mmCIF file of C-alpha atoms in Angstrom:
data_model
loop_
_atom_site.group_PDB
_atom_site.id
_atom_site.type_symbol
_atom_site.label_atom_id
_atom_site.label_comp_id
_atom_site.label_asym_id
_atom_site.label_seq_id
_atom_site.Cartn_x
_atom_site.Cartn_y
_atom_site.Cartn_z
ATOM 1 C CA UNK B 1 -24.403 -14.720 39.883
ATOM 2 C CA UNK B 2 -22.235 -12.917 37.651
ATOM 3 C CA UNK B 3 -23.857 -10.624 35.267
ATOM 4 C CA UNK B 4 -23.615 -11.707 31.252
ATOM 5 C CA UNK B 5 -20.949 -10.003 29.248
ATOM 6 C CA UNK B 6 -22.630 -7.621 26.493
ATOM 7 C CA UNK B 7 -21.129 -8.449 23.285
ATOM 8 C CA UNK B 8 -23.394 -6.402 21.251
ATOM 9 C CA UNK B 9 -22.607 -3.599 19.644
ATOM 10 C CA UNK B 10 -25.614 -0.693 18.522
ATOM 11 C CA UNK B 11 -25.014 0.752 15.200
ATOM 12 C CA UNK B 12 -26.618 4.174 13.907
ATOM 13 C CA UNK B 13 -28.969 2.782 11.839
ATOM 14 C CA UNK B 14 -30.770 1.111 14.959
ATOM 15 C CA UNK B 15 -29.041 -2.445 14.172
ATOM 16 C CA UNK B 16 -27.115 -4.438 16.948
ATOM 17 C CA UNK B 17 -24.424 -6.582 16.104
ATOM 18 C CA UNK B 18 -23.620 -9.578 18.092
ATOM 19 C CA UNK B 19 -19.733 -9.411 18.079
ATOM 20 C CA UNK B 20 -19.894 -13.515 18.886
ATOM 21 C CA UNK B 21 -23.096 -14.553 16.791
ATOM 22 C CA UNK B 22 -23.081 -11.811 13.876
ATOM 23 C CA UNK B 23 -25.599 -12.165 11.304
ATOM 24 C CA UNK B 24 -26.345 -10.796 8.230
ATOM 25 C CA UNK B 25 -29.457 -9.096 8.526
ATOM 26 C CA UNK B 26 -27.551 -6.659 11.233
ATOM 27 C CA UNK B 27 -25.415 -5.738 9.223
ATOM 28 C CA UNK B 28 -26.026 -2.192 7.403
ATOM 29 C CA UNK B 29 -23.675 -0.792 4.696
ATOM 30 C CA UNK B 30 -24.759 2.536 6.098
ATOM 31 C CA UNK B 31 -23.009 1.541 9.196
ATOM 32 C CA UNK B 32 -19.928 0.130 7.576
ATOM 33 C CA UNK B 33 -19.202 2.864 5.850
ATOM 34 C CA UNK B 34 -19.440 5.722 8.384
ATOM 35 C CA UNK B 35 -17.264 3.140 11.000
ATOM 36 C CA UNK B 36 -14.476 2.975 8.119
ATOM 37 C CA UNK B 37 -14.545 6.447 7.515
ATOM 38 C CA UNK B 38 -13.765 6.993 11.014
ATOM 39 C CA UNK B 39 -11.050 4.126 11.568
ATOM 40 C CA UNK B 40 -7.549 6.044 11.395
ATOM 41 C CA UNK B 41 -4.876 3.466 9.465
ATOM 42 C CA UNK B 42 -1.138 3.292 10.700
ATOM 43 C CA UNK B 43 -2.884 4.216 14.298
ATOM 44 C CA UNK B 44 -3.125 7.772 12.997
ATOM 45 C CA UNK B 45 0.773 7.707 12.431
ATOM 46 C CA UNK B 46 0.035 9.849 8.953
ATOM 47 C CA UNK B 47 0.655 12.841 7.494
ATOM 48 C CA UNK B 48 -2.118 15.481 6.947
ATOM 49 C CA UNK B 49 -5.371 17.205 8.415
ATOM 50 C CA UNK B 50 -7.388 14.131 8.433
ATOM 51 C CA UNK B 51 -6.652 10.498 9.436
ATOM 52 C CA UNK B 52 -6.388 8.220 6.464
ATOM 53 C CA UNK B 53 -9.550 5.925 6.752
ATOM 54 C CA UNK B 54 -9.667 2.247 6.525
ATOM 55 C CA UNK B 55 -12.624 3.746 3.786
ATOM 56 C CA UNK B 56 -10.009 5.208 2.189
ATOM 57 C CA UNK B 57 -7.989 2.721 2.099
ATOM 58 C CA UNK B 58 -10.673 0.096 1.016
ATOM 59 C CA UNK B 59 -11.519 2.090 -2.109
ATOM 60 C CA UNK B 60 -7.913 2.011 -3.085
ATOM 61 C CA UNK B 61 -7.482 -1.589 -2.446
ATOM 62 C CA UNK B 62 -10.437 -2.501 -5.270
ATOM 63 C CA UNK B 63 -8.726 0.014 -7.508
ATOM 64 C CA UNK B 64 -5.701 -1.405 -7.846
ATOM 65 C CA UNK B 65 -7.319 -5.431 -7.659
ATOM 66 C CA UNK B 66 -9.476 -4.374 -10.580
ATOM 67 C CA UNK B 67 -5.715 -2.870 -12.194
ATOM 68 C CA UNK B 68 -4.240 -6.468 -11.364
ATOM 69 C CA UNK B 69 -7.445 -8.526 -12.261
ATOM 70 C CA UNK B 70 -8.977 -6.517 -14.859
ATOM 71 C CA UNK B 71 -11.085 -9.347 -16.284
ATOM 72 C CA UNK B 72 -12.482 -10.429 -12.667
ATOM 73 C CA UNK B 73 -15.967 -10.707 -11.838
ATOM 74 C CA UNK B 74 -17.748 -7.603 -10.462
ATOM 75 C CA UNK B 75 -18.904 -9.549 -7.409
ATOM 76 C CA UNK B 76 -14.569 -10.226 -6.004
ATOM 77 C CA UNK B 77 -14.128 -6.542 -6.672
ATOM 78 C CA UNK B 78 -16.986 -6.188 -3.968
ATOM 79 C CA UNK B 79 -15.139 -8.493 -1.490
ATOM 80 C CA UNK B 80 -12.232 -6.808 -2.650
ATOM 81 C CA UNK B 81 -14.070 -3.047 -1.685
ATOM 82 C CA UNK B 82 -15.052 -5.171 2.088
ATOM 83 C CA UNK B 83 -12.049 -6.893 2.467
ATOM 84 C CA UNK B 84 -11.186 -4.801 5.767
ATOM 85 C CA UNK B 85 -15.151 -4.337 6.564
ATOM 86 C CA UNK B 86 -14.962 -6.066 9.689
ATOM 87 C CA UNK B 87 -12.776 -3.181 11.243
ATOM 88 C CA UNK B 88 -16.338 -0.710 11.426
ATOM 89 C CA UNK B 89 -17.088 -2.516 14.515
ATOM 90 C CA UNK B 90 -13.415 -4.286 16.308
ATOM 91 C CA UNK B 91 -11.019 -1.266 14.662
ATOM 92 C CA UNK B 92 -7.704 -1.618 12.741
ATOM 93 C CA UNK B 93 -5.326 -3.291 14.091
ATOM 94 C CA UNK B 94 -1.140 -2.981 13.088
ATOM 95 C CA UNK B 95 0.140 -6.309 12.072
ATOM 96 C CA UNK B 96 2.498 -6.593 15.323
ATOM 97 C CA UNK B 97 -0.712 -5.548 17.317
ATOM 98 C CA UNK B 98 -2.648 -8.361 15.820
ATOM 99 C CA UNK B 99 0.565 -10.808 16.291
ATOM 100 C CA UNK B 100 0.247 -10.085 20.582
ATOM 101 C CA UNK B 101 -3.067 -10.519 20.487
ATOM 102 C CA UNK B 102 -3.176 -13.995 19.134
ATOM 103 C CA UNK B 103 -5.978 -15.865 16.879
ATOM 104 C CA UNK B 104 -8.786 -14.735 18.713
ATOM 105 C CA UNK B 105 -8.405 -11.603 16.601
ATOM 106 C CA UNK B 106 -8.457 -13.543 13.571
ATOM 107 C CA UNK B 107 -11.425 -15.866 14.266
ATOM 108 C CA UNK B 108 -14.034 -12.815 15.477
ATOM 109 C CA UNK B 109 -12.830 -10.842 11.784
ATOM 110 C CA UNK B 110 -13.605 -14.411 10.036
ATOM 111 C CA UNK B 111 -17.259 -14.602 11.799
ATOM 112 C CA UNK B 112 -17.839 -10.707 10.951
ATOM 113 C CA UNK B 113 -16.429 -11.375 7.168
ATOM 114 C CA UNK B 114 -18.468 -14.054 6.576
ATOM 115 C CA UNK B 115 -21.797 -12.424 7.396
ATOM 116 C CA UNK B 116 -20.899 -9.537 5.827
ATOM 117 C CA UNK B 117 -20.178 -11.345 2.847
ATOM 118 C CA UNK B 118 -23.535 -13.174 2.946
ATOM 119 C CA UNK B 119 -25.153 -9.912 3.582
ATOM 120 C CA UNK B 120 -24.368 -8.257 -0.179
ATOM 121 C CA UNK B 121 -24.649 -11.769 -2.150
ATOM 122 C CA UNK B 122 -21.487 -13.048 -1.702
ATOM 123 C CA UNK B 123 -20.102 -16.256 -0.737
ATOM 124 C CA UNK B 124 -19.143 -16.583 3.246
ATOM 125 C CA UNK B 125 -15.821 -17.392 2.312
ATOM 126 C CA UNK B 126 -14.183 -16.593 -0.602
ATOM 127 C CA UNK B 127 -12.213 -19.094 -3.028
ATOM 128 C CA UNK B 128 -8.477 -18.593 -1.781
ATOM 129 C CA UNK B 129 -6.952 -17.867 -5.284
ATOM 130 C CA UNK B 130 -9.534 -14.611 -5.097
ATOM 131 C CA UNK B 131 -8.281 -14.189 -1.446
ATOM 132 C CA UNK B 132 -4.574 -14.356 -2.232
ATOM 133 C CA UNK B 133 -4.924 -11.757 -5.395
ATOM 134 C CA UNK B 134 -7.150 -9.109 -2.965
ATOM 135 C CA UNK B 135 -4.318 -9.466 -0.542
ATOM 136 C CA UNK B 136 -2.010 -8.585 -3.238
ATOM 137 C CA UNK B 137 -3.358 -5.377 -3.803
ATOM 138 C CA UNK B 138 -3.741 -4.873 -0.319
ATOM 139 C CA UNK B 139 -0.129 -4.968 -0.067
ATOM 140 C CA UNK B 140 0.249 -2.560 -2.941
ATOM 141 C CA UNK B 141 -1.795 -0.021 -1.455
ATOM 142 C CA UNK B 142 0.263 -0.520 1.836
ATOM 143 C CA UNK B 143 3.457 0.573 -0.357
ATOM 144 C CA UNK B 144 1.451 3.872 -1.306
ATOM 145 C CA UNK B 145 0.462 4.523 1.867
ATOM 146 C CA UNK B 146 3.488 3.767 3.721
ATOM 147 C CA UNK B 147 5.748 5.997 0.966
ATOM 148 C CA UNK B 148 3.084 8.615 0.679
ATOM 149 C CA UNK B 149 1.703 9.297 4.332
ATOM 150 C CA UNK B 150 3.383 7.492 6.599
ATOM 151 C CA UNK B 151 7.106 8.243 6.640
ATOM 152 C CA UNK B 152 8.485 5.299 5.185
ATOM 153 C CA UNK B 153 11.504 5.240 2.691
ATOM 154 C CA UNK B 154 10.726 3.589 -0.912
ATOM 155 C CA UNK B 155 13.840 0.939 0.174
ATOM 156 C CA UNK B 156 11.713 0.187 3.720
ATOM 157 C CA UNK B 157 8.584 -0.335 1.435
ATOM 158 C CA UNK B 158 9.952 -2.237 -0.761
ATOM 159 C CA UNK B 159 11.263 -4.485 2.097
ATOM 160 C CA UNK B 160 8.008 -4.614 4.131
ATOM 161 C CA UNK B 161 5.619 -4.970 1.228
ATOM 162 C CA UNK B 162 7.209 -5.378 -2.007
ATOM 163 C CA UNK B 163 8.154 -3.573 -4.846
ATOM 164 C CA UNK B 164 4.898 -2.842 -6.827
ATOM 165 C CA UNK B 165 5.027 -2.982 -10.539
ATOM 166 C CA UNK B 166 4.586 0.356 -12.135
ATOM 167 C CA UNK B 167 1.500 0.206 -14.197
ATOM 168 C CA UNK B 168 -0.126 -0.475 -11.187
ATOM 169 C CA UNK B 169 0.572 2.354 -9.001
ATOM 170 C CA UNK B 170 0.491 5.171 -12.278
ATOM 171 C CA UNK B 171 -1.318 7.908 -11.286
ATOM 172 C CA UNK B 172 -2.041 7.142 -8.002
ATOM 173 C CA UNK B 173 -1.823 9.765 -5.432
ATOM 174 C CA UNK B 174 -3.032 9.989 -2.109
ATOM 175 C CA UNK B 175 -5.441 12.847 -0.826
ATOM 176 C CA UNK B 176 -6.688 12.865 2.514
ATOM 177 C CA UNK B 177 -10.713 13.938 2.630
ATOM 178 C CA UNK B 178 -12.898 14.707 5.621
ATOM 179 C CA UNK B 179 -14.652 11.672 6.867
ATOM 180 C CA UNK B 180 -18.319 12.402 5.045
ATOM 181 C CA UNK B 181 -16.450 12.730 1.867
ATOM 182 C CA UNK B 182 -14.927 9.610 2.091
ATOM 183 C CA UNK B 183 -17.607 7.827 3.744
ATOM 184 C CA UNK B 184 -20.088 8.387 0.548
ATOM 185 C CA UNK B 185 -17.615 7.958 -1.909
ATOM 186 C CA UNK B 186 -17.618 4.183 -0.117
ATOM 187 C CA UNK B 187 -21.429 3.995 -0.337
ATOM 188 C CA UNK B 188 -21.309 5.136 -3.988
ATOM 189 C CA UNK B 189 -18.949 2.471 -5.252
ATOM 190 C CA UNK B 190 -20.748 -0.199 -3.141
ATOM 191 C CA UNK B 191 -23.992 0.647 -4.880
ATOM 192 C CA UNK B 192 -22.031 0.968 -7.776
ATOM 193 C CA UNK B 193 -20.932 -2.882 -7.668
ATOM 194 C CA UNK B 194 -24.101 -3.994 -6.289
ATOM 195 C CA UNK B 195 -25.990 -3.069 -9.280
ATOM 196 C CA UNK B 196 -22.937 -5.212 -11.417
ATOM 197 C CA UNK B 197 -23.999 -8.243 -9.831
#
């Protein structure tokens, strides 16, 4: 008899996460934070003494949504701050990387988002017009990051992700920090937005 597959995952706060059955009450924003801050974007592929963190990254990301959407709701600028929260425990993933590997990619990151969602008082899935403007700004950061860290040309940005409009980039410059930095700066603004709900 073949032995079961573990599809578990033990986080440092003790938790374990069922990669095919997640709930919500395993889920830790202790552990989310320290994963991200440890998750190297672009595969590492950037410039500097320290990998630029999906943390990172997520911090930016509900920057600029809350520069796009500056009247929205404290509780999509949350979802906005988690939209890549899933990658703590299965990683970042390229886009072509995600293409080879098929749907199965997308379908465990929709079972992790929703229980992470459900975890800090938001809805499992969010309403798509929300979903659509967080993925805006996600491709707004990916024009910083791509001109700032990882070797792209402003033309091969602009191609990939879009021009960004200027008021929403202003003052925005990218600075690589150590992982514990980043990782409580992450904590901080997700206590910071839990105590706006």
């Amino acid at each position: 008899m073949a032995k079961p597959v573990r599809a578990w995952q033990r986080m440092l706060s003790g938790r374990r996460l069922d990669l095919l059955d997640p709930t919500p009450v395993d889920i830790e924003i202790e552990d989310i934070a320290h994963g991200l801050a440890f998750v190297a974007r672009w595969n590492g592929q950037t410039k500097g003494d320290f990998a630029y963190s999906v943390a990172e990254h997520s911090l930016l990301v509900e920057e600029i949504f809350g520069r796009m959407q500056p009247g929205a709701a404290t509780k999509w600028r949350l979802a906005a701050l988690l939209h890549d929260a899933p990658e703590y425990v299965i990683g970042d993933m390229i886009s072509p990387v995600k293409a080879a590997v098929g749907p199965n990619y997308g379908a465990l990151d929709e079972r992790l988002t929703a229980a992470i969602h459900l975890r800090f008082g938001l809805p499992a899935q969010i309403p798509a017009t929300v979903k659509k403007q967080i993925k805006k700004a996600d491709k707004v950061s990916a024009w910083l990051e791509a001109t700032q860290i990882a070797g792209f040309s402003v033309a091969e940005s602009n191609r990939f992700f879009g021009k960004p409009k200027p008021e929403l980039i202003d003052g925005l410059t990218l600075h690589l920090r150590p992982p514990v930095e980043v990782r409580r700066a992450f904590t901080l603004r997700h206590a910071t937005l839990l105590q706006g709900l």
